[in-house]
One Martini backbone bead per residue (centre of mass of N, CA, C, O) as a GRO file, in nm:
protein
  203
    1MET     BB    1  -4.252 -16.673   2.569
    2ILE     BB    2  -4.397 -16.941   2.523
    3LYS     BB    3  -4.180 -17.065   2.341
    4LYS     BB    4  -3.954 -17.066   2.555
    5VAL     BB    5  -4.097 -17.250   2.755
    6ILE     BB    6  -4.130 -17.492   2.565
    7LYS     BB    7  -3.829 -17.530   2.501
    8ARG     BB    8  -3.741 -17.582   2.794
    9PHE     BB    9  -3.921 -17.821   2.846
   10VAL     BB   10  -3.812 -18.001   2.619
   11LEU     BB   11  -3.519 -17.997   2.715
   12PHE     BB   12  -3.568 -18.117   2.999
   13LEU     BB   13  -3.699 -18.374   2.894
   14ILE     BB   14  -3.460 -18.483   2.733
   15ILE     BB   15  -3.259 -18.487   2.966
   16GLY     BB   16  -3.424 -18.673   3.149
   17LEU     BB   17  -3.429 -18.917   2.953
   18LEU     BB   18  -3.123 -18.953   2.932
   19VAL     BB   19  -3.068 -19.000   3.230
   20ALA     BB   20  -3.263 -19.241   3.270
   21SER     BB   21  -3.139 -19.427   3.052
   22GLY     BB   22  -2.853 -19.430   3.169
   23TRP     BB   23  -2.928 -19.549   3.443
   24TYR     BB   24  -3.060 -19.809   3.335
   25VAL     BB   25  -2.809 -19.923   3.193
   26TRP     BB   26  -2.626 -19.924   3.439
   27GLN     BB   27  -2.802 -20.117   3.605
   28LEU     BB   28  -2.792 -20.354   3.407
   29LYS     BB   29  -2.485 -20.393   3.421
   30GLN     BB   30  -2.481 -20.470   3.719
   31HIS     BB   31  -2.662 -20.721   3.690
   32VAL     BB   32  -2.484 -20.871   3.490
   33THR     BB   33  -2.232 -20.889   3.664
   34GLN     BB   34  -2.369 -21.045   3.898
   35THR     BB   35  -2.457 -21.287   3.728
   36LEU     BB   36  -2.166 -21.364   3.600
   37LYS     BB   37  -2.040 -21.464   3.869
   38TRP     BB   38  -2.193 -21.762   3.815
   39GLU     BB   39  -2.076 -21.896   3.559
   40PRO     BB   40  -1.873 -22.113   3.664
   41LEU     BB   41  -2.088 -22.272   3.827
   42VAL     BB   42  -2.278 -22.329   3.596
   43LYS     BB   43  -2.078 -22.491   3.426
   44THR     BB   44  -2.023 -22.713   3.631
   45VAL     BB   45  -2.313 -22.819   3.661
   46LEU     BB   46  -2.368 -22.873   3.356
   47GLU     BB   47  -2.137 -23.076   3.320
   48GLU     BB   48  -2.243 -23.282   3.530
   49GLU     BB   49  -2.534 -23.293   3.351
   50ASN     BB   50  -2.501 -23.262   3.042
   51LEU     BB   51  -2.597 -22.915   2.993
   52ALA     BB   52  -2.432 -22.687   2.831
   53GLU     BB   53  -2.665 -22.561   2.639
   54TYR     BB   54  -2.798 -22.394   2.907
   55GLU     BB   55  -2.634 -22.145   2.995
   56ASP     BB   56  -2.791 -21.894   2.893
   57LEU     BB   57  -3.056 -21.972   3.031
   58VAL     BB   58  -2.962 -21.982   3.327
   59LEU     BB   59  -2.860 -21.690   3.342
   60ALA     BB   60  -3.139 -21.565   3.275
   61ILE     BB   61  -3.279 -21.680   3.527
   62ILE     BB   62  -3.107 -21.542   3.734
   63PHE     BB   63  -3.173 -21.258   3.641
   64THR     BB   64  -3.483 -21.285   3.679
   65GLU     BB   65  -3.490 -21.372   3.984
   66THR     BB   66  -3.201 -21.205   4.130
   67LYS     BB   67  -2.937 -21.094   3.984
   68GLY     BB   68  -2.741 -21.274   4.181
   69ASN     BB   69  -2.871 -21.158   4.482
   70ASN     BB   70  -2.867 -21.466   4.615
   71VAL     BB   71  -2.846 -21.770   4.737
   72ASP     BB   72  -3.115 -21.826   4.568
   73VAL     BB   73  -3.059 -21.762   4.247
   74MET     BB   74  -3.310 -21.966   4.125
   75GLN     BB   75  -3.550 -22.015   4.304
   76SER     BB   76  -3.552 -22.356   4.406
   77SER     BB   77  -3.689 -22.433   4.679
   78GLU     BB   78  -3.981 -22.515   4.595
   79SER     BB   79  -3.901 -22.746   4.396
   80LYS     BB   80  -3.748 -22.913   4.629
   81TYR     BB   81  -3.927 -22.844   4.920
   82GLY     BB   82  -4.210 -22.666   4.895
   83GLU     BB   83  -4.040 -22.412   5.002
   84GLN     BB   84  -3.903 -22.142   5.126
   85ASN     BB   85  -3.579 -22.090   5.242
   86LYS     BB   86  -3.386 -22.379   5.208
   87ILE     BB   87  -3.150 -22.274   5.078
   88THR     BB   88  -2.775 -22.273   5.147
   89SER     BB   89  -2.665 -22.249   4.839
   90GLU     BB   90  -2.573 -22.176   4.523
   91LYS     BB   91  -2.528 -22.466   4.425
   92GLU     BB   92  -2.798 -22.578   4.512
   93SER     BB   93  -2.967 -22.387   4.343
   94ILE     BB   94  -2.848 -22.461   4.064
   95THR     BB   95  -2.891 -22.765   4.073
   96SER     BB   96  -3.199 -22.751   4.119
   97GLY     BB   97  -3.269 -22.563   3.881
   98VAL     BB   98  -3.159 -22.741   3.653
   99LYS     BB   99  -3.339 -22.982   3.707
  100HIS     BB  100  -3.610 -22.841   3.676
  101LEU     BB  101  -3.560 -22.736   3.389
  102SER     BB  102  -3.489 -23.004   3.245
  103ASP     BB  103  -3.756 -23.145   3.315
  104ALA     BB  104  -3.943 -22.940   3.176
  105ILE     BB  105  -3.822 -22.958   2.891
  106LYS     BB  106  -3.846 -23.261   2.851
  107TYR     BB  107  -4.155 -23.270   2.884
  108ALA     BB  108  -4.218 -23.081   2.652
  109LEU     BB  109  -4.081 -23.246   2.422
  110GLU     BB  110  -4.242 -23.513   2.473
  111ASN     BB  111  -4.516 -23.320   2.408
  112GLU     BB  112  -4.450 -23.134   2.154
  113CYS     BB  113  -4.314 -22.886   2.269
  114ASP     BB  114  -4.163 -22.610   2.341
  115ILE     BB  115  -3.907 -22.477   2.528
  116TRP     BB  116  -4.087 -22.236   2.647
  117THR     BB  117  -4.271 -22.415   2.805
  118GLY     BB  118  -4.053 -22.507   3.006
  119VAL     BB  119  -3.981 -22.225   3.111
  120GLN     BB  120  -4.265 -22.155   3.216
  121ALA     BB  121  -4.271 -22.414   3.403
  122TYR     BB  122  -4.067 -22.308   3.610
  123ASN     BB  123  -4.304 -22.127   3.730
  124PHE     BB  124  -4.583 -22.308   3.707
  125GLY     BB  125  -4.533 -22.589   3.620
  126THR     BB  126  -4.591 -22.894   3.444
  127SER     BB  127  -4.898 -22.850   3.383
  128TYR     BB  128  -4.853 -22.654   3.149
  129VAL     BB  129  -4.777 -22.860   2.938
  130ASP     BB  130  -5.055 -22.996   2.917
  131TYR     BB  131  -5.198 -22.742   2.822
  132VAL     BB  132  -5.033 -22.685   2.563
  133ALA     BB  133  -5.082 -22.969   2.430
  134THR     BB  134  -5.408 -22.865   2.402
  135HIS     BB  135  -5.297 -22.555   2.269
  136GLY     BB  136  -5.069 -22.606   2.010
  137ASN     BB  137  -4.762 -22.658   2.140
  138LYS     BB  138  -4.731 -22.331   2.207
  139SER     BB  139  -4.601 -22.085   2.366
  140SER     BB  140  -4.750 -21.783   2.510
  141LEU     BB  141  -4.860 -21.506   2.652
  142SER     BB  142  -5.166 -21.561   2.619
  143LEU     BB  143  -5.160 -21.853   2.728
  144ALA     BB  144  -5.033 -21.793   3.003
  145GLU     BB  145  -5.256 -21.601   3.096
  146GLN     BB  146  -5.487 -21.802   3.077
  147TYR     BB  147  -5.371 -22.006   3.279
  148SER     BB  148  -5.346 -21.819   3.520
  149LYS     BB  149  -5.653 -21.739   3.535
  150ASP     BB  150  -5.809 -22.036   3.478
  151VAL     BB  151  -5.611 -22.233   3.661
  152LEU     BB  152  -5.398 -22.154   3.879
  153ALA     BB  153  -5.543 -21.946   4.056
  154PRO     BB  154  -5.798 -22.119   4.130
  155MET     BB  155  -5.637 -22.364   4.246
  156LEU     BB  156  -5.509 -22.137   4.472
  157GLY     BB  157  -5.796 -21.949   4.541
  158ASN     BB  158  -5.846 -21.756   4.281
  159THR     BB  159  -6.192 -21.701   4.186
  160ASN     BB  160  -6.192 -21.355   4.108
  161GLU     BB  161  -5.942 -21.233   3.950
  162ALA     BB  162  -5.725 -21.132   4.122
  163THR     BB  163  -5.494 -20.859   4.153
  164TYR     BB  164  -5.158 -20.722   4.108
  165HIS     BB  165  -4.890 -20.531   4.119
  166TYR     BB  166  -4.647 -20.505   3.830
  167TYR     BB  167  -4.337 -20.333   3.800
  168GLU     BB  168  -4.298 -20.394   3.466
  169PRO     BB  169  -4.256 -20.296   3.157
  170MET     BB  170  -4.405 -20.528   3.014
  171SER     BB  171  -4.661 -20.509   3.192
  172LEU     BB  172  -4.734 -20.209   3.155
  173ILE     BB  173  -4.784 -20.239   2.849
  174HIS     BB  174  -4.992 -20.476   2.849
  175ASN     BB  175  -5.180 -20.408   3.155
  176GLY     BB  176  -5.055 -20.188   3.372
  177GLY     BB  177  -4.945 -20.397   3.591
  178LYS     BB  178  -5.042 -20.728   3.607
  179LEU     BB  179  -5.132 -20.995   3.830
  180TYR     BB  180  -5.231 -21.299   3.946
  181GLN     BB  181  -5.328 -21.429   4.215
  182ASN     BB  182  -5.166 -21.734   4.229
  183GLY     BB  183  -5.055 -21.716   3.898
  184GLY     BB  184  -4.795 -21.629   3.868
  185ASN     BB  185  -4.576 -21.561   3.577
  186PHE     BB  186  -4.675 -21.495   3.247
  187PHE     BB  187  -4.388 -21.347   3.163
  188TYR     BB  188  -4.141 -21.532   3.200
  189ALA     BB  189  -4.038 -21.624   2.918
  190GLU     BB  190  -4.010 -21.332   2.809
  191LEU     BB  191  -3.800 -21.239   3.017
  192VAL     BB  192  -3.583 -21.446   2.950
  193LYS     BB  193  -3.542 -21.361   2.661
  194ARG     BB  194  -3.464 -21.068   2.718
  195ASN     BB  195  -3.224 -21.136   2.919
  196MET     BB  196  -3.046 -21.274   2.716
  197THR     BB  197  -2.999 -21.020   2.546
  198ILE     BB  198  -2.882 -20.838   2.764
  199ILE     BB  199  -2.635 -21.010   2.834
  200LYS     BB  200  -2.508 -21.013   2.549
  201LYS     BB  201  -2.486 -20.691   2.519
  202LEU     BB  202  -2.348 -20.630   2.830
  203SER     BB  203  -2.093 -20.842   2.857
   0.00000   0.00000   0.00000
C-alpha cells in the first residue's frame, strides 16, 4: 500500500515538473517573440550609429529589461533624463539605450576592462568601470555584488546592507533571491548573457 502511494506521488511529481517546465518554455517563447518584434527598429538605430555588431546584445537587453512589452523597451529614461517614465516612443528608448550602452562599453574598453563590465555599467552607471579597473579589469558576479553592497547601495543611502526579495531563478540559486536596496541589479550582466542564449535557441 505504501509503495503504491509513493509511486503515485512520484508519478504526480514528474507530471507536475513536466507541465511546469513546458509552461516555462512556452512563456519564454512568448517573451522572445515579443522582444524580436523590435528587431527591425534595433537594426535601423544600430545602422544609424554604426554599431551593427551590438544587435544581439541590444535585443538581450530589451529581453532583460521589459521583454519588449513597454514603450521604454530598454528602460533608458533614467540614463537620458535622470528620472523614470520620460521616454515617449520605442525608437527614443532604443536610441537612448544604444547610446548609453555604447558609451559604457567604450569607456570600459578604454580602461582595459572587458565588454561585460560595460554591460553591467548599463545598470550600475559608468562608475562601475572605474571600480573594475582597480579590481582586475574583468567584471564578474562576485565583483558586481561587492560593488552593489559596498559602493552603490551606501552611496544611495543604504548604509546597513538592507536587502529586498528578487524572485529570479539565478538569484534564488545564488543567495535565496536577494538584492541590495539602492544597489542596482548585480546579476545584470549574467542575465543579459543568459538571455542572449535564450533568444538564439528559441527564435
